[in-house]
Coordinates of C-alpha atoms and ligand atoms in Angstrom, one line a residue:
X1 CA 116.0 76.7 89.4
X2 CA 116.8 80.2 90.7
X3 CA 114.9 83.2 89.2
X4 CA 116.9 85.4 86.9
X5 CA 117.3 89.0 88.0
X6 CA 117.4 91.5 85.2
X7 CA 120.7 93.4 84.9
X8 CA 120.8 97.1 86.2
X9 CA 122.5 99.7 84.1
X10 CA 123.4 103.4 85.2
X11 CA 123.9 104.7 88.7
X12 CA 122.7 102.8 91.8
X13 CA 121.0 105.4 94.1
X14 CA 120.4 103.5 97.4
X15 CA 120.0 106.3 100.0
X16 CA 117.2 106.3 102.4
X17 CA 115.5 109.3 100.8
X18 CA 115.1 111.5 98.9
X19 CA 114.8 108.5 96.5
X20 CA 114.7 108.7 92.8
X21 CA 111.4 109.6 91.1
X22 CA 110.1 107.7 88.0
X23 CA 109.7 109.3 84.8
X24 CA 105.9 109.4 85.2
X25 CA 106.3 111.3 88.5
X26 CA 108.9 113.7 87.0
X27 CA 106.5 114.3 84.0
X28 CA 103.6 114.9 86.1
X29 CA 105.5 117.8 87.7
X30 CA 106.2 119.3 84.3
X31 CA 102.6 119.9 83.7
X32 CA 101.9 123.6 83.1
X33 CA 100.7 125.4 86.0
X34 CA 96.9 124.9 87.1
X35 CA 95.0 127.4 89.1
X36 CA 95.0 126.7 93.0
X37 CA 91.1 127.0 93.4
X38 CA 89.6 125.6 90.3
X39 CA 88.1 122.1 89.6
X40 CA 91.4 120.9 88.0
X41 CA 93.2 121.3 91.2
X42 CA 90.4 119.7 93.3
X43 CA 90.5 116.6 91.0
X44 CA 94.3 116.1 91.7
X45 CA 93.9 116.8 95.2
X46 CA 91.1 114.2 95.5
X47 CA 93.1 111.7 93.7
X48 CA 96.2 112.5 96.0
X49 CA 94.0 112.1 99.2
X50 CA 92.5 108.7 97.9
X51 CA 96.0 107.3 97.2
X52 CA 97.6 108.7 100.4
X53 CA 94.8 106.7 102.4
X54 CA 96.4 103.5 100.7
X55 CA 99.8 104.6 101.6
X56 CA 98.8 105.3 105.2
X57 CA 96.9 101.8 105.4
X58 CA 93.6 103.4 105.9
X59 CA 90.1 102.6 104.9
X60 CA 89.4 103.3 101.1
X61 CA 87.8 106.5 99.7
X62 CA 86.9 107.6 96.3
X63 CA 89.2 109.6 94.0
X64 CA 86.3 111.7 92.7
X65 CA 86.4 115.3 94.0
X66 CA 83.4 116.4 96.1
X67 CA 83.2 113.0 97.7
X68 CA 85.4 113.6 100.9
X69 CA 88.3 111.7 99.7
X70 CA 90.4 112.7 102.6
X71 CA 88.3 110.8 105.0
X72 CA 87.0 107.3 105.4
X73 CA 84.8 104.9 107.3
X74 CA 87.7 104.2 109.8
X75 CA 87.5 107.9 111.0
X76 CA 90.9 109.0 109.9
X77 CA 91.5 111.9 107.7
X78 CA 94.6 112.8 105.7
X79 CA 96.0 116.3 105.5
X80 CA 98.5 117.3 102.9
X81 CA 101.1 119.9 104.1
X82 CA 103.3 122.1 101.9
X83 CA 106.8 121.5 103.6
X84 CA 109.0 118.5 104.4
X85 CA 108.2 115.9 107.0
X86 CA 109.5 118.1 109.9
X87 CA 106.8 120.8 109.0
X88 CA 104.1 118.2 109.2
X89 CA 105.4 116.8 112.6
X90 CA 105.7 120.4 114.0
X91 CA 102.0 120.9 112.7
X92 CA 101.1 117.9 114.8
X93 CA 102.9 119.0 118.1
X94 CA 102.0 122.6 117.8
X95 CA 98.3 121.9 117.3
X96 CA 97.9 119.1 119.8
X97 CA 99.8 120.2 122.8
X98 CA 100.3 123.2 125.1
X99 CA 103.1 123.8 127.7
X100 CA 100.6 122.2 130.2
X101 CA 100.7 118.8 128.5
X102 CA 103.4 116.3 129.5
X103 CA 104.5 114.1 126.7
X104 CA 106.9 111.3 126.7
X105 CA 109.5 110.7 123.9
X106 CA 111.6 107.6 124.0
X107 CA 114.5 107.7 121.4
X108 CA 117.2 105.6 120.0
X109 CA 118.6 107.9 117.1
X110 CA 118.7 111.3 115.6
X111 CA 115.2 111.5 114.2
X112 CA 113.7 110.5 117.5
X113 CA 115.7 113.2 119.2
X114 CA 114.4 115.7 116.9
X115 CA 110.7 114.7 117.9
X116 CA 111.9 115.3 121.4
X117 CA 113.4 118.7 120.6
X118 CA 110.3 119.7 118.8
X119 CA 108.3 118.5 121.7
X120 CA 110.1 120.6 124.2
X121 CA 109.1 123.6 122.1
X122 CA 105.5 122.9 122.3
X123 CA 104.8 120.9 125.4
X124 CA 106.3 119.7 128.7
X125 CA 108.6 117.0 127.1
X126 CA 110.2 114.1 128.9
X127 CA 112.9 112.8 126.7
X128 CA 114.1 109.2 127.4
X129 CA 117.4 109.4 125.6
X130 CA 118.2 105.9 124.8
X131 CA 121.3 104.4 123.1
X132 CA 121.3 104.6 119.3
X133 CA 120.2 101.4 117.6
X134 CA 119.1 99.7 120.9
X135 CA 115.4 99.0 121.4
X136 CA 113.4 101.0 123.9
X137 CA 113.0 99.8 127.5
X138 CA 109.4 99.1 127.5
X139 CA 109.4 98.6 131.3
X140 CA 110.9 102.2 131.8
X141 CA 108.1 103.6 129.4
X142 CA 105.5 101.7 131.3
X143 CA 106.7 103.1 134.7
X144 CA 106.5 106.7 133.4
X145 CA 103.1 106.3 131.8
X146 CA 102.0 104.7 135.1
X147 CA 102.5 108.0 136.9
X148 CA 99.3 109.3 135.2
X149 CA 100.9 112.6 134.4
X150 CA 101.4 112.2 130.6
X151 CA 98.9 112.9 127.9
X152 CA 100.9 111.3 125.0
X153 CA 103.6 108.9 123.8
X154 CA 105.5 110.0 120.7
X155 CA 108.0 107.9 118.7
X156 CA 109.9 108.0 115.5
X157 CA 108.6 104.8 114.3
X158 CA 111.4 103.8 111.9
X159 CA 114.7 105.4 113.1
X160 CA 116.5 106.3 109.7
X161 CA 119.7 107.2 111.6
X162 CA 120.2 103.9 113.3
X163 CA 118.2 101.4 111.1
X164 CA 115.9 100.3 113.8
X165 CA 111.9 99.9 113.7
X166 CA 110.4 100.3 117.0
X167 CA 108.0 97.8 118.4
X168 CA 104.9 99.8 117.7
X169 CA 102.3 97.2 118.6
X170 CA 103.9 97.0 122.1
X171 CA 104.1 100.8 122.4
X172 CA 100.4 101.1 121.1
X173 CA 99.3 98.7 123.9
X174 CA 101.1 100.8 126.5
X175 CA 99.4 104.0 125.2
X176 CA 96.0 102.3 125.4
X177 CA 96.6 100.9 128.7
X178 CA 97.2 104.5 130.2
X179 CA 94.8 106.2 127.9
X180 CA 97.4 108.6 126.3
X181 CA 97.6 109.7 122.7
X182 CA 100.0 107.6 120.5
X183 CA 101.7 109.8 117.7
X184 CA 104.2 108.6 115.2
X185 CA 106.9 110.1 113.0
X186 CA 106.2 107.6 110.1
X187 CA 108.4 109.3 107.7
X188 CA 110.4 106.4 106.6
X189 CA 107.8 103.7 107.8
X190 CA 104.6 104.6 105.9
X191 CA 104.6 102.6 102.8
X192 CA 107.7 100.8 103.6
X193 CA 107.2 98.8 106.8
X194 CA 103.8 97.7 108.2
X195 CA 101.7 100.6 109.8
X196 CA 98.4 100.1 111.3
X197 CA 96.8 103.4 112.3
X198 CA 93.5 102.2 113.3
X199 CA 94.6 98.9 114.9
X200 CA 97.2 100.8 117.0
X201 CA 94.8 103.6 117.7
X202 CA 97.3 106.2 116.6
X203 CA 96.2 109.8 116.9
X204 CA 98.4 111.1 114.3
X205 CA 101.0 109.7 111.8
X206 CA 103.3 111.7 109.6
X207 CA 104.9 110.9 106.3
X208 CA 107.1 112.7 103.8
X209 CA 106.8 112.4 100.0
X210 CA 110.4 111.8 99.3
X211 CA 110.8 108.5 101.2
X212 CA 108.8 105.3 100.8
X213 CA 106.3 106.6 98.4
X214 CA 109.0 108.0 95.9
X215 CA 107.4 111.4 95.5
X216 CA 109.2 114.8 95.4
X217 CA 110.8 116.5 98.4
X218 CA 109.0 119.3 100.1
X219 CA 105.6 118.0 100.5
X220 CA 104.3 115.7 103.4
X221 CA 101.0 114.4 104.8
X222 CA 99.6 113.6 108.2
X223 CA 96.8 111.0 109.0
X224 CA 94.7 112.1 111.9
X225 CA 92.1 110.5 113.8
X226 CA 88.8 112.2 114.8
X227 CA 90.0 112.3 118.5
X228 CA 93.1 114.1 117.4
X229 CA 91.0 116.8 115.7
X230 CA 88.9 117.1 118.6
X231 CA 91.6 117.5 121.0
X232 CA 93.1 120.2 118.8
X233 CA 89.7 122.0 118.9
X234 CA 89.4 121.8 122.6
X235 CA 92.8 123.3 123.1
X236 CA 92.0 126.1 120.7
X237 CA 88.7 126.8 122.6
X238 CA 90.5 126.7 125.8
X239 CA 92.7 129.5 124.8
X240 CA 95.8 127.7 125.8
X241 CA 97.0 126.5 122.5
X242 CA 100.2 127.6 120.8
X243 CA 100.1 130.6 118.5
X244 CA 99.7 129.3 115.0
X245 CA 98.8 130.7 111.5
X246 CA 100.3 129.0 108.5
X247 CA 100.5 125.5 110.3
X248 CA 97.0 125.9 111.9
X249 CA 95.5 122.4 111.5
X250 CA 91.8 123.6 111.8
X251 CA 91.6 125.4 108.5
X252 CA 93.6 122.5 106.9
X253 CA 90.8 120.2 108.0
X254 CA 88.2 122.5 106.7
X255 CA 89.8 122.9 103.3
X256 CA 90.6 119.1 103.1
X257 CA 86.8 118.5 103.1
X258 CA 86.7 120.6 99.8
X259 CA 89.8 118.9 98.2
X260 CA 91.7 122.0 98.9
X261 CA 94.5 123.5 101.2
X262 CA 94.2 126.7 103.1
X263 CA 97.1 128.5 101.4
X264 CA 98.4 128.3 97.8
X265 CA 99.2 124.6 97.6
X266 CA 102.5 123.2 96.2
X267 CA 100.7 122.5 93.1
X268 CA 103.4 120.8 91.0
X269 CA 104.6 118.8 94.0
X270 CA 100.9 117.6 94.4
X271 CA 100.8 116.6 90.8
X272 CA 104.1 114.6 91.2
X273 CA 103.2 112.9 94.4
X274 CA 99.7 112.0 93.0
X275 CA 101.6 110.3 90.0
X276 CA 104.0 108.5 92.3
X277 CA 101.2 107.1 94.4
X278 CA 99.7 105.6 91.2
X279 CA 102.8 103.3 91.2
X280 CA 102.2 102.4 94.8
X281 CA 98.4 101.5 94.1
X282 CA 99.6 99.4 91.3
X283 CA 102.2 97.5 93.2
X284 CA 99.9 97.4 96.1
X285 CA 100.8 98.3 99.8
X286 CA 101.6 94.7 100.6
X287 CA 103.7 94.3 97.4
X288 CA 105.7 97.4 98.2
X289 CA 106.3 96.5 101.9
X290 CA 107.2 93.0 100.7
X291 CA 109.7 94.2 98.3
X292 CA 111.4 96.6 101.0
X293 CA 111.6 93.4 103.2
X294 CA 113.3 91.3 100.3
X295 CA 115.8 94.1 99.6
X296 CA 116.6 94.8 103.3
X297 CA 116.9 91.1 104.2
X298 CA 119.2 90.4 101.3
X299 CA 121.5 93.4 102.4
X300 CA 121.5 92.2 105.9
X301 CA 122.3 88.6 105.2
X302 CA 124.9 89.4 102.5
X303 CA 126.8 91.8 104.7
X304 CA 126.5 89.8 108.0
X305 CA 127.8 86.7 106.1
X306 CA 130.8 88.7 104.9
X307 CA 131.7 89.5 108.5
X308 CA 130.3 93.1 108.8
X309 CA 128.4 94.3 111.9
X310 CA 124.9 95.7 111.6
X311 CA 124.5 98.6 113.8
X312 CA 120.8 98.0 115.0
X313 CA 119.8 95.5 117.7
X314 CA 118.9 92.1 116.2
X315 CA 115.1 91.6 116.1
X316 CA 114.4 95.2 115.4
X317 CA 116.0 95.7 111.9
X318 CA 114.4 98.3 109.8
X319 CA 113.4 97.1 106.3
X320 CA 113.6 100.5 104.7
X321 CA 117.2 101.3 105.9
X322 CA 120.2 99.3 107.0
X323 CA 123.0 100.8 109.0
X324 CA 126.3 98.9 108.6
X325 CA 129.5 99.5 110.7
X326 CA 132.7 100.1 108.6
X327 CA 135.4 97.4 109.1
X328 CA 138.4 98.3 111.0
X329 CA 140.5 100.8 108.8
X330 CA 137.6 102.1 106.6
X331 CA 135.7 105.4 106.8
X332 CA 133.7 107.7 104.5
X333 CA 136.6 107.6 102.0
X334 CA 135.1 104.3 100.9
X335 CA 131.7 106.2 100.2
X336 CA 133.3 108.9 98.2
X337 CA 135.2 106.3 96.0
X338 CA 132.0 104.4 95.6
X339 CA 130.2 107.5 94.4
X340 CA 133.1 108.8 92.1
X341 CA 134.2 105.4 90.6
X342 CA 131.2 103.3 90.9
X343 CA 128.4 105.8 90.6
X344 CA 126.7 104.2 93.5
X345 CA 125.2 106.2 96.2
X346 CA 124.8 105.2 100.0
X347 CA 124.6 107.6 102.9
X348 CA 127.0 108.1 105.9
X349 CA 126.0 108.5 109.6
X350 CA 125.2 111.3 111.7
X351 CA 126.4 113.0 114.9
X352 CA 128.6 110.6 116.9
X353 CA 128.4 107.9 114.4
X354 CA 129.7 110.1 111.5
X355 CA 132.5 108.1 109.7
X356 CA 131.8 104.8 111.5
X357 CA 129.1 103.4 109.5
X358 CA 127.2 103.7 106.2
X359 CA 123.5 103.2 105.5
X360 CA 121.7 101.6 102.6
X361 CA 118.2 102.6 101.7
X362 CA 115.7 100.0 100.5
X363 CA 112.6 102.2 100.0
X364 CA 110.7 103.7 97.1
X365 CA 110.9 102.1 93.7
X366 CA 114.3 100.4 94.3
X367 CA 114.4 97.4 92.2
X368 CA 116.0 94.1 93.2
X369 CA 118.3 94.5 90.1
X370 CA 119.4 97.9 91.3
X371 CA 120.2 96.7 94.8
X372 CA 122.0 93.5 93.5
X373 CA 124.1 95.7 91.1
X374 CA 124.8 98.2 93.9
X375 CA 126.0 95.6 96.4
X376 CA 128.3 94.1 93.9
X377 CA 129.8 97.5 93.4
X378 CA 130.0 98.1 97.1
X379 CA 132.0 95.0 97.6
X380 CA 134.2 95.7 94.5
X381 CA 134.9 99.1 96.1
X382 CA 135.8 97.5 99.5
X383 CA 138.1 95.0 97.5
X384 CA 139.9 98.0 95.7
X385 CA 140.7 99.4 99.2
X386 CA 142.2 96.1 100.1
X387 CA 139.3 94.2 101.9
X388 CA 139.5 90.6 100.5
X389 CA 136.0 89.4 100.6
X390 CA 136.4 86.4 98.4
X391 CA 133.9 85.3 95.7
X392 CA 130.3 86.1 96.6
X393 CA 127.1 85.3 94.7
X394 CA 125.4 88.5 95.4
X395 CA 122.2 87.8 93.6
X396 CA 121.5 84.8 95.5
X397 CA 120.9 86.9 98.5
X398 CA 117.9 88.6 96.8
X399 CA 116.3 85.6 95.1
Ligands
LIG1 C1 112.5 109.3 110.4 C2 112.6 110.7 109.8 N1 112.0 111.7 110.5 C3 112.1 112.9 110.2 C4 113.0 113.1 109.0 C5 113.0 114.6 108.6 O1 112.2 114.7 107.6 P1 112.2 115.9 106.4 O2 113.7 116.1 106.0 O3 111.3 115.5 105.3 O4 111.7 117.3 107.1 C6 113.6 112.3 108.3 C7 114.5 112.5 107.2 O5 115.3 111.8 106.9 C8 113.5 110.9 108.8 O6 114.1 109.9 108.1

């Protein structure tokens, strides 16, 4: 007997972030202001730190303030950043490298390209500018690292623009082989696809609240290893580091030890993110990653069976975002109609792919019921515009 999937009512919000927040998260953000330096804020910050460690797949810590909730036995610490994911990524690059450091950034989409752009502001960056949606050429990366000139390998782990998840274990092995730092933009991978910072010996991994953890936009976090912190300190002492003030990592580490942030924190966003992460803790990280896989697999199988072409290379599909090429004769006009007539939201493409494909997010709290209903509406909208897809049992793809 197939399992019954509950009906979904209301709009279907299937974008790869910012995602919808639950009532509990929205309610937490409506808490009257608390002071930034008092025990009340320290309590929430300790809870946020403890739950972020779950999201980052790090060793556990206590949610009690005054117990170093930001850190754990695995040697990693979490730093909360007021700003979106890009701010946190800039903090990583600006603190860790100087113009004397050669760094390697292979890319296959828009967000990797941004890592390379940022990298070239703060370091001597070699950008391996690969085709969108194709997997990296590991041999090329190996050859570059073998030169012995590089101090780091940086990647966008889950490329939201092209729907591809990079082969992080293979890249981690290359970074280890050549003794270079391995750094991840994990903005749409953390709490959505498997991430193993300690196993992969990652120095720093960044996430943004508005993606897989279904928190508010405008707040982000970095998981950093002790070697990352040590390298930042050494660079600072050498006098060669980049000029920094607001995004200086060292005061942020010092304040994290006291369940605080160096500057006025984004108090209500902290309250909201801490509440959103309660839901992750209840679902468990495995449960959430498993749900993202179920949703994305269903989407991939459904659209492939109907004759659509997935943009990403087979074998490296992302489970938090699926990029699907429009059939001949279709463009973003379909998306506008889907939004206006079916109250269903997916996202378009960026740069040279604009108007050529659409992307479906499968992250955060999106339920199976919402995805099933959203896919039914997508197919109905294609049918309205003349694409005959026949009768399809959409729910059967998600059981
Ligand atoms: C993989 C990835 N990296 C970076 C970003 C930029 O993050 P933010 O908009 O939070 O600064 C995004 C946003 O969609 C993303 O998906």
